[in-house]
Amino acid sequence: MVKALSDEKKPETEAKPSVEKEIGKEEKVEGEFLLPIDSLLSAGIHIGTRIKTKDMTAFIYRVRPDGLFVLDAKKTDERIRMAAKFIYRFDPKKVVVISSRLYGRTPVQKFCEVTGCIPIIGRFLPGLFTNPSHSDHIEADVIIVTDPKADWQAVSEASAVGIPVVALCDTDNDFRDVDFVIPINNKGRRSLATVYWLLAREILKAKGEIPQDGTLQVPLDSFETKLVEAPAESTEI
């Protein structure tokens, strides 16, 4: 489970909701995965790194002979569902989704187009959450980060002002200032596309905007960052 927030936090953070406890009230769904398990595994959502933090131990299924730690796909599936049932309650204009990682930028952009949330891709400008006089100051109710290590500035500022943090965490992440974890390969293009597509779909289902047996009109492939090859040099004289 996610670590309790530090007792050294500023007084205003005491009002921060206990996201783990609140989400934990939701019943876990037994049965089928959100996508066929073969599709989830081919997307590499379960492939971790060769580093395992103590925080992530509960989400790790096994270690491969080559030293890569493997995440428990069932727990990933459960936590996507649980996160969606928490996030859908908020005004999307108060939900900020962040990725400084290159492979997370297209998934975040498409997720926000579908859900109406606010994307921040690329560099996070210091003071966006903590400095009311900042020209682009944002008052968020909850944030989603693609990698709490890469997006540490956003995580730190959100925690300082009492904004709940939902984070996509790989085997090498720790839970400092994170309120709810979705265990996932947060470095792979297809993995990030899959988790953001599923999260968007489940949020819209929870809102009643698509039926429970329905799906997104936007294909999963459009959530994936495309690799652009450099044009070949001309050989014409």
PDB file of C-alpha atoms in Angstrom:
ATOM      1  CA  MET A   1       0.000   0.000   0.000  1.00  0.00           C
ATOM      2  CA  VAL A   2       1.051   3.606  -0.449  1.00  0.00           C
ATOM      3  CA  LYS A   3       3.009   5.108   2.396  1.00  0.00           C
ATOM      4  CA  ALA A   4       1.303   7.538   4.719  1.00  0.00           C
ATOM      5  CA  LEU A   5       2.102  11.177   4.089  1.00  0.00           C
ATOM      6  CA  SER A   6       4.927  12.579   6.173  1.00  0.00           C
ATOM      7  CA  ASP A   7       4.052  14.121   9.524  1.00  0.00           C
ATOM      8  CA  GLU A   8       6.283  17.021   8.552  1.00  0.00           C
ATOM      9  CA  LYS A   9       3.885  18.292   5.897  1.00  0.00           C
ATOM     10  CA  LYS A  10       2.558  21.801   6.135  1.00  0.00           C
ATOM     11  CA  PRO A  11      -0.703  22.205   8.084  1.00  0.00           C
ATOM     12  CA  GLU A  12      -2.775  22.788   4.959  1.00  0.00           C
ATOM     13  CA  THR A  13      -2.066  19.270   3.729  1.00  0.00           C
ATOM     14  CA  GLU A  14      -4.028  17.778   6.637  1.00  0.00           C
ATOM     15  CA  ALA A  15      -7.215  18.258   4.604  1.00  0.00           C
ATOM     16  CA  LYS A  16      -5.833  16.110   1.804  1.00  0.00           C
ATOM     17  CA  PRO A  17      -8.186  13.162   1.263  1.00  0.00           C
ATOM     18  CA  SER A  18      -6.938   9.667   2.006  1.00  0.00           C
ATOM     19  CA  VAL A  19      -7.062   8.411  -1.549  1.00  0.00           C
ATOM     20  CA  GLU A  20      -6.004   4.844  -0.731  1.00  0.00           C
ATOM     21  CA  LYS A  21      -8.774   4.520   1.862  1.00  0.00           C
ATOM     22  CA  GLU A  22     -11.391   6.157  -0.348  1.00  0.00           C
ATOM     23  CA  ILE A  23     -10.571   4.101  -3.416  1.00  0.00           C
ATOM     24  CA  GLY A  24     -10.172   0.995  -1.293  1.00  0.00           C
ATOM     25  CA  LYS A  25     -13.893   1.121  -0.523  1.00  0.00           C
ATOM     26  CA  GLU A  26     -14.609   0.131  -4.101  1.00  0.00           C
ATOM     27  CA  GLU A  27     -15.309  -3.548  -4.659  1.00  0.00           C
ATOM     28  CA  LYS A  28     -12.695  -5.327  -6.695  1.00  0.00           C
ATOM     29  CA  VAL A  29     -14.058  -6.797  -9.904  1.00  0.00           C
ATOM     30  CA  GLU A  30     -13.443 -10.482 -10.418  1.00  0.00           C
ATOM     31  CA  GLY A  31     -13.444 -12.159 -13.790  1.00  0.00           C
ATOM     32  CA  GLU A  32     -12.281 -10.885 -17.142  1.00  0.00           C
ATOM     33  CA  PHE A  33      -9.538  -8.328 -17.675  1.00  0.00           C
ATOM     34  CA  LEU A  34     -10.300  -4.900 -19.143  1.00  0.00           C
ATOM     35  CA  LEU A  35      -8.659  -6.178 -22.335  1.00  0.00           C
ATOM     36  CA  PRO A  36      -7.856  -9.762 -23.284  1.00  0.00           C
ATOM     37  CA  ILE A  37      -4.800 -10.801 -21.296  1.00  0.00           C
ATOM     38  CA  ASP A  38      -2.886 -11.530 -24.515  1.00  0.00           C
ATOM     39  CA  SER A  39      -3.394  -7.917 -25.610  1.00  0.00           C
ATOM     40  CA  LEU A  40      -2.195  -6.591 -22.256  1.00  0.00           C
ATOM     41  CA  LEU A  41       0.881  -8.785 -22.274  1.00  0.00           C
ATOM     42  CA  SER A  42       1.732  -7.985 -25.902  1.00  0.00           C
ATOM     43  CA  ALA A  43       1.573  -4.296 -24.955  1.00  0.00           C
ATOM     44  CA  GLY A  44       4.230  -5.024 -22.339  1.00  0.00           C
ATOM     45  CA  ILE A  45       2.307  -3.502 -19.446  1.00  0.00           C
ATOM     46  CA  HIS A  46       3.875  -6.065 -17.107  1.00  0.00           C
ATOM     47  CA  ILE A  47       7.523  -5.638 -18.122  1.00  0.00           C
ATOM     48  CA  GLY A  48       9.427  -3.815 -15.422  1.00  0.00           C
ATOM     49  CA  THR A  49      13.068  -2.926 -14.953  1.00  0.00           C
ATOM     50  CA  ARG A  50      16.025  -4.662 -13.298  1.00  0.00           C
ATOM     51  CA  ILE A  51      15.494  -2.481 -10.245  1.00  0.00           C
ATOM     52  CA  LYS A  52      12.904  -3.255  -7.562  1.00  0.00           C
ATOM     53  CA  THR A  53      12.053  -0.738  -4.867  1.00  0.00           C
ATOM     54  CA  LYS A  54      10.661  -1.793  -1.513  1.00  0.00           C
ATOM     55  CA  ASP A  55       7.481   0.189  -2.249  1.00  0.00           C
ATOM     56  CA  MET A  56       6.760  -1.776  -5.422  1.00  0.00           C
ATOM     57  CA  THR A  57       7.314  -5.245  -3.929  1.00  0.00           C
ATOM     58  CA  ALA A  58       3.597  -5.924  -3.468  1.00  0.00           C
ATOM     59  CA  PHE A  59       2.942  -5.366  -7.178  1.00  0.00           C
ATOM     60  CA  ILE A  60       5.708  -7.619  -8.516  1.00  0.00           C
ATOM     61  CA  TYR A  61       4.766 -11.086  -9.745  1.00  0.00           C
ATOM     62  CA  ARG A  62       8.188 -12.597 -10.418  1.00  0.00           C
ATOM     63  CA  VAL A  63      11.694 -11.935 -11.682  1.00  0.00           C
ATOM     64  CA  ARG A  64      12.765 -13.260 -15.094  1.00  0.00           C
ATOM     65  CA  PRO A  65      16.042 -15.136 -15.663  1.00  0.00           C
ATOM     66  CA  ASP A  66      17.437 -12.025 -17.364  1.00  0.00           C
ATOM     67  CA  GLY A  67      16.853 -10.011 -14.182  1.00  0.00           C
ATOM     68  CA  LEU A  68      13.798  -8.053 -15.281  1.00  0.00           C
ATOM     69  CA  PHE A  69      11.070  -7.782 -12.664  1.00  0.00           C
ATOM     70  CA  VAL A  70       7.562  -8.615 -13.898  1.00  0.00           C
ATOM     71  CA  LEU A  71       4.495  -6.767 -12.637  1.00  0.00           C
ATOM     72  CA  ASP A  72       1.256  -8.528 -11.663  1.00  0.00           C
ATOM     73  CA  ALA A  73      -1.114  -7.775 -14.567  1.00  0.00           C
ATOM     74  CA  LYS A  74      -4.165  -8.571 -12.436  1.00  0.00           C
ATOM     75  CA  LYS A  75      -3.234  -5.889  -9.914  1.00  0.00           C
ATOM     76  CA  THR A  76      -2.641  -3.427 -12.735  1.00  0.00           C
ATOM     77  CA  ASP A  77      -6.101  -4.205 -14.121  1.00  0.00           C
ATOM     78  CA  GLU A  78      -7.733  -3.782 -10.703  1.00  0.00           C
ATOM     79  CA  ARG A  79      -5.991  -0.476 -10.040  1.00  0.00           C
ATOM     80  CA  ILE A  80      -6.985   1.032 -13.388  1.00  0.00           C
ATOM     81  CA  ARG A  81     -10.617   0.291 -12.506  1.00  0.00           C
ATOM     82  CA  MET A  82     -10.233   1.708  -9.006  1.00  0.00           C
ATOM     83  CA  ALA A  83      -8.472   4.870 -10.173  1.00  0.00           C
ATOM     84  CA  ALA A  84     -11.173   5.516 -12.784  1.00  0.00           C
ATOM     85  CA  LYS A  85     -13.909   5.299 -10.141  1.00  0.00           C
ATOM     86  CA  PHE A  86     -12.064   7.919  -8.116  1.00  0.00           C
ATOM     87  CA  ILE A  87     -11.087  10.302 -10.926  1.00  0.00           C
ATOM     88  CA  TYR A  88     -14.505  10.427 -12.624  1.00  0.00           C
ATOM     89  CA  ARG A  89     -15.989  12.239  -9.621  1.00  0.00           C
ATOM     90  CA  PHE A  90     -13.944  15.364 -10.319  1.00  0.00           C
ATOM     91  CA  ASP A  91     -14.581  18.163 -12.778  1.00  0.00           C
ATOM     92  CA  PRO A  92     -12.240  17.240 -15.661  1.00  0.00           C
ATOM     93  CA  LYS A  93     -11.098  20.865 -15.827  1.00  0.00           C
ATOM     94  CA  LYS A  94      -9.663  20.295 -12.357  1.00  0.00           C
ATOM     95  CA  VAL A  95      -7.842  17.078 -13.291  1.00  0.00           C
ATOM     96  CA  VAL A  96      -4.304  17.675 -14.567  1.00  0.00           C
ATOM     97  CA  VAL A  97      -2.426  14.929 -16.411  1.00  0.00           C
ATOM     98  CA  ILE A  98       1.341  15.215 -16.697  1.00  0.00           C
ATOM     99  CA  SER A  99       4.130  13.634 -18.703  1.00  0.00           C
ATOM    100  CA  SER A 100       7.654  14.866 -19.175  1.00  0.00           C
ATOM    101  CA  ARG A 101       8.525  11.506 -20.724  1.00  0.00           C
ATOM    102  CA  LEU A 102       8.491  11.581 -24.535  1.00  0.00           C
ATOM    103  CA  TYR A 103       6.540   8.339 -24.885  1.00  0.00           C
ATOM    104  CA  GLY A 104       3.885   9.593 -22.477  1.00  0.00           C
ATOM    105  CA  ARG A 105       3.097  12.804 -24.300  1.00  0.00           C
ATOM    106  CA  THR A 106       0.800  11.458 -27.028  1.00  0.00           C
ATOM    107  CA  PRO A 107      -1.107   9.180 -24.597  1.00  0.00           C
ATOM    108  CA  VAL A 108      -1.637  12.112 -22.214  1.00  0.00           C
ATOM    109  CA  GLN A 109      -2.727  14.434 -25.028  1.00  0.00           C
ATOM    110  CA  LYS A 110      -5.245  11.911 -26.386  1.00  0.00           C
ATOM    111  CA  PHE A 111      -6.486  11.020 -22.894  1.00  0.00           C
ATOM    112  CA  CYS A 112      -7.220  14.682 -22.234  1.00  0.00           C
ATOM    113  CA  GLU A 113      -8.926  15.157 -25.599  1.00  0.00           C
ATOM    114  CA  VAL A 114     -11.259  12.278 -24.776  1.00  0.00           C
ATOM    115  CA  THR A 115     -11.939  13.110 -21.118  1.00  0.00           C
ATOM    116  CA  GLY A 116     -11.664  16.906 -21.064  1.00  0.00           C
ATOM    117  CA  CYS A 117      -8.823  16.899 -18.532  1.00  0.00           C
ATOM    118  CA  ILE A 118      -5.905  19.349 -18.634  1.00  0.00           C
ATOM    119  CA  PRO A 119      -2.617  18.090 -20.146  1.00  0.00           C
ATOM    120  CA  ILE A 120       0.860  19.253 -19.208  1.00  0.00           C
ATOM    121  CA  ILE A 121       3.430  17.668 -21.481  1.00  0.00           C
ATOM    122  CA  GLY A 122       7.122  18.366 -21.590  1.00  0.00           C
ATOM    123  CA  ARG A 123       8.735  20.539 -18.943  1.00  0.00           C
ATOM    124  CA  PHE A 124       6.665  21.307 -15.842  1.00  0.00           C
ATOM    125  CA  LEU A 125       7.103  24.969 -14.927  1.00  0.00           C
ATOM    126  CA  PRO A 126       7.900  25.437 -11.217  1.00  0.00           C
ATOM    127  CA  GLY A 127       5.163  27.197  -9.275  1.00  0.00           C
ATOM    128  CA  LEU A 128       2.214  26.088 -11.419  1.00  0.00           C
ATOM    129  CA  PHE A 129       0.516  24.592  -8.362  1.00  0.00           C
ATOM    130  CA  THR A 130       2.195  26.448  -5.498  1.00  0.00           C
ATOM    131  CA  ASN A 131       2.485  30.057  -6.691  1.00  0.00           C
ATOM    132  CA  PRO A 132      -0.906  31.814  -7.041  1.00  0.00           C
ATOM    133  CA  SER A 133       0.789  34.769  -8.757  1.00  0.00           C
ATOM    134  CA  HIS A 134       2.197  32.536 -11.508  1.00  0.00           C
ATOM    135  CA  SER A 135       0.776  33.623 -14.875  1.00  0.00           C
ATOM    136  CA  ASP A 136      -0.275  30.033 -15.627  1.00  0.00           C
ATOM    137  CA  HIS A 137      -1.252  29.029 -12.084  1.00  0.00           C
ATOM    138  CA  ILE A 138      -3.507  25.963 -11.947  1.00  0.00           C
ATOM    139  CA  GLU A 139      -5.875  25.022  -9.125  1.00  0.00           C
ATOM    140  CA  ALA A 140      -6.210  21.269  -9.514  1.00  0.00           C
ATOM    141  CA  ASP A 141      -8.324  18.799  -7.550  1.00  0.00           C
ATOM    142  CA  VAL A 142      -6.244  15.762  -8.548  1.00  0.00           C
ATOM    143  CA  ILE A 143      -3.233  15.080 -10.773  1.00  0.00           C
ATOM    144  CA  ILE A 144      -2.140  12.019 -12.747  1.00  0.00           C
ATOM    145  CA  VAL A 145       1.572  11.623 -13.455  1.00  0.00           C
ATOM    146  CA  THR A 146       3.155   9.293 -15.983  1.00  0.00           C
ATOM    147  CA  ASP A 147       6.299   8.720 -13.920  1.00  0.00           C
ATOM    148  CA  PRO A 148       6.685  10.169 -10.400  1.00  0.00           C
ATOM    149  CA  LYS A 149      10.468  10.130 -10.831  1.00  0.00           C
ATOM    150  CA  ALA A 150      10.490  12.092 -14.079  1.00  0.00           C
ATOM    151  CA  ASP A 151       7.546  14.258 -12.965  1.00  0.00           C
ATOM    152  CA  TRP A 152       8.926  14.892  -9.471  1.00  0.00           C
ATOM    153  CA  GLN A 153       8.402  18.666  -9.585  1.00  0.00           C
ATOM    154  CA  ALA A 154       4.674  18.289 -10.200  1.00  0.00           C
ATOM    155  CA  VAL A 155       4.388  15.562  -7.556  1.00  0.00           C
ATOM    156  CA  SER A 156       6.234  17.650  -4.969  1.00  0.00           C
ATOM    157  CA  GLU A 157       4.154  20.772  -5.597  1.00  0.00           C
ATOM    158  CA  ALA A 158       0.873  18.849  -5.586  1.00  0.00           C
ATOM    159  CA  SER A 159       1.746  17.253  -2.266  1.00  0.00           C
ATOM    160  CA  ALA A 160       2.745  20.609  -0.789  1.00  0.00           C
ATOM    161  CA  VAL A 161      -0.695  22.102  -1.460  1.00  0.00           C
ATOM    162  CA  GLY A 162      -2.752  18.995  -0.727  1.00  0.00           C
ATOM    163  CA  ILE A 163      -3.600  17.817  -4.253  1.00  0.00           C
ATOM    164  CA  PRO A 164      -3.999  14.019  -4.482  1.00  0.00           C
ATOM    165  CA  VAL A 165      -1.481  12.337  -6.776  1.00  0.00           C
ATOM    166  CA  VAL A 166      -2.330   9.285  -8.891  1.00  0.00           C
ATOM    167  CA  ALA A 167       0.878   7.876 -10.392  1.00  0.00           C
ATOM    168  CA  LEU A 168       1.824   5.277 -12.975  1.00  0.00           C
ATOM    169  CA  CYS A 169       4.641   3.420 -11.227  1.00  0.00           C
ATOM    170  CA  ASP A 170       7.205   0.987 -12.598  1.00  0.00           C
ATOM    171  CA  THR A 171       9.281  -1.437 -10.529  1.00  0.00           C
ATOM    172  CA  ASP A 172      11.949   1.239  -9.959  1.00  0.00           C
ATOM    173  CA  ASN A 173       9.602   3.903  -8.557  1.00  0.00           C
ATOM    174  CA  ASP A 174       9.058   4.799  -4.929  1.00  0.00           C
ATOM    175  CA  PHE A 175       5.885   6.252  -3.486  1.00  0.00           C
ATOM    176  CA  ARG A 176       7.158   9.514  -2.007  1.00  0.00           C
ATOM    177  CA  ASP A 177       4.249  12.011  -2.083  1.00  0.00           C
ATOM    178  CA  VAL A 178       2.151   9.587  -4.172  1.00  0.00           C
ATOM    179  CA  ASP A 179      -1.386   8.825  -2.998  1.00  0.00           C
ATOM    180  CA  PHE A 180      -2.481   6.075  -5.361  1.00  0.00           C
ATOM    181  CA  VAL A 181      -0.391   3.784  -7.545  1.00  0.00           C
ATOM    182  CA  ILE A 182      -1.189   2.106 -10.853  1.00  0.00           C
ATOM    183  CA  PRO A 183       1.606  -0.462 -11.350  1.00  0.00           C
ATOM    184  CA  ILE A 184       2.616  -0.351 -15.005  1.00  0.00           C
ATOM    185  CA  ASN A 185       5.510  -0.310 -17.405  1.00  0.00           C
ATOM    186  CA  ASN A 186       5.717   3.492 -17.610  1.00  0.00           C
ATOM    187  CA  LYS A 187       8.528   3.550 -20.176  1.00  0.00           C
ATOM    188  CA  GLY A 188       7.061   1.591 -23.110  1.00  0.00           C
ATOM    189  CA  ARG A 189       5.143   3.290 -25.930  1.00  0.00           C
ATOM    190  CA  ARG A 190       2.456   0.632 -26.244  1.00  0.00           C
ATOM    191  CA  SER A 191       2.167   0.155 -22.507  1.00  0.00           C
ATOM    192  CA  LEU A 192       1.533   3.856 -21.876  1.00  0.00           C
ATOM    193  CA  ALA A 193      -0.940   4.034 -24.751  1.00  0.00           C
ATOM    194  CA  THR A 194      -2.820   1.054 -23.309  1.00  0.00           C
ATOM    195  CA  VAL A 195      -3.070   2.304 -19.746  1.00  0.00           C
ATOM    196  CA  TYR A 196      -4.249   5.791 -20.733  1.00  0.00           C
ATOM    197  CA  TRP A 197      -6.743   4.377 -23.256  1.00  0.00           C
ATOM    198  CA  LEU A 198      -8.180   2.010 -20.663  1.00  0.00           C
ATOM    199  CA  LEU A 199      -8.285   4.703 -17.977  1.00  0.00           C
ATOM    200  CA  ALA A 200     -10.133   7.061 -20.334  1.00  0.00           C
ATOM    201  CA  ARG A 201     -12.605   4.328 -21.262  1.00  0.00           C
ATOM    202  CA  GLU A 202     -13.321   3.392 -17.654  1.00  0.00           C
ATOM    203  CA  ILE A 203     -13.759   7.034 -16.611  1.00  0.00           C
ATOM    204  CA  LEU A 204     -16.312   7.624 -19.366  1.00  0.00           C
ATOM    205  CA  LYS A 205     -18.115   4.416 -18.399  1.00  0.00           C
ATOM    206  CA  ALA A 206     -18.270   5.594 -14.778  1.00  0.00           C
ATOM    207  CA  LYS A 207     -19.702   8.923 -15.955  1.00  0.00           C
ATOM    208  CA  GLY A 208     -22.317   7.094 -18.026  1.00  0.00           C
ATOM    209  CA  GLU A 209     -21.052   8.688 -21.250  1.00  0.00           C
ATOM    210  CA  ILE A 210     -20.535   5.288 -22.842  1.00  0.00           C
ATOM    211  CA  PRO A 211     -22.366   2.052 -21.940  1.00  0.00           C
ATOM    212  CA  GLN A 212     -20.742  -0.511 -19.670  1.00  0.00           C
ATOM    213  CA  ASP A 213     -20.268  -2.856 -22.621  1.00  0.00           C
ATOM    214  CA  GLY A 214     -19.176  -0.048 -24.929  1.00  0.00           C
ATOM    215  CA  THR A 215     -15.754   1.258 -25.884  1.00  0.00           C
ATOM    216  CA  LEU A 216     -14.019   4.440 -26.997  1.00  0.00           C
ATOM    217  CA  GLN A 217     -14.595   5.713 -30.500  1.00  0.00           C
ATOM    218  CA  VAL A 218     -10.933   6.701 -30.529  1.00  0.00           C
ATOM    219  CA  PRO A 219      -8.759   3.658 -31.330  1.00  0.00           C
ATOM    220  CA  LEU A 220      -6.008   2.559 -28.982  1.00  0.00           C
ATOM    221  CA  ASP A 221      -3.421   2.981 -31.740  1.00  0.00           C
ATOM    222  CA  SER A 222      -4.023   6.729 -31.793  1.00  0.00           C
ATOM    223  CA  PHE A 223      -2.871   6.928 -28.163  1.00  0.00           C
ATOM    224  CA  GLU A 224       0.556   5.545 -29.051  1.00  0.00           C
ATOM    225  CA  THR A 225       3.522   7.798 -29.719  1.00  0.00           C
ATOM    226  CA  LYS A 226       4.718   7.240 -33.260  1.00  0.00           C
ATOM    227  CA  LEU A 227       8.384   6.945 -34.086  1.00  0.00           C
ATOM    228  CA  VAL A 228       9.234   9.264 -36.955  1.00  0.00           C
ATOM    229  CA  GLU A 229      12.108   8.186 -39.110  1.00  0.00           C
ATOM    230  CA  ALA A 230      14.520  10.842 -40.316  1.00  0.00           C
ATOM    231  CA  PRO A 231      14.199  11.423 -44.083  1.00  0.00           C
ATOM    232  CA  ALA A 232      16.879   9.745 -46.131  1.00  0.00           C
ATOM    233  CA  GLU A 233      19.515  12.049 -47.522  1.00  0.00           C
ATOM    234  CA  SER A 234      19.070  12.843 -51.207  1.00  0.00           C
ATOM    235  CA  THR A 235      21.553  11.229 -53.557  1.00  0.00           C
ATOM    236  CA  GLU A 236      20.618  13.487 -56.451  1.00  0.00           C
ATOM    237  CA  ILE A 237      23.366  15.619 -57.995  1.00  0.00           C
TER     238      ILE A 237
END
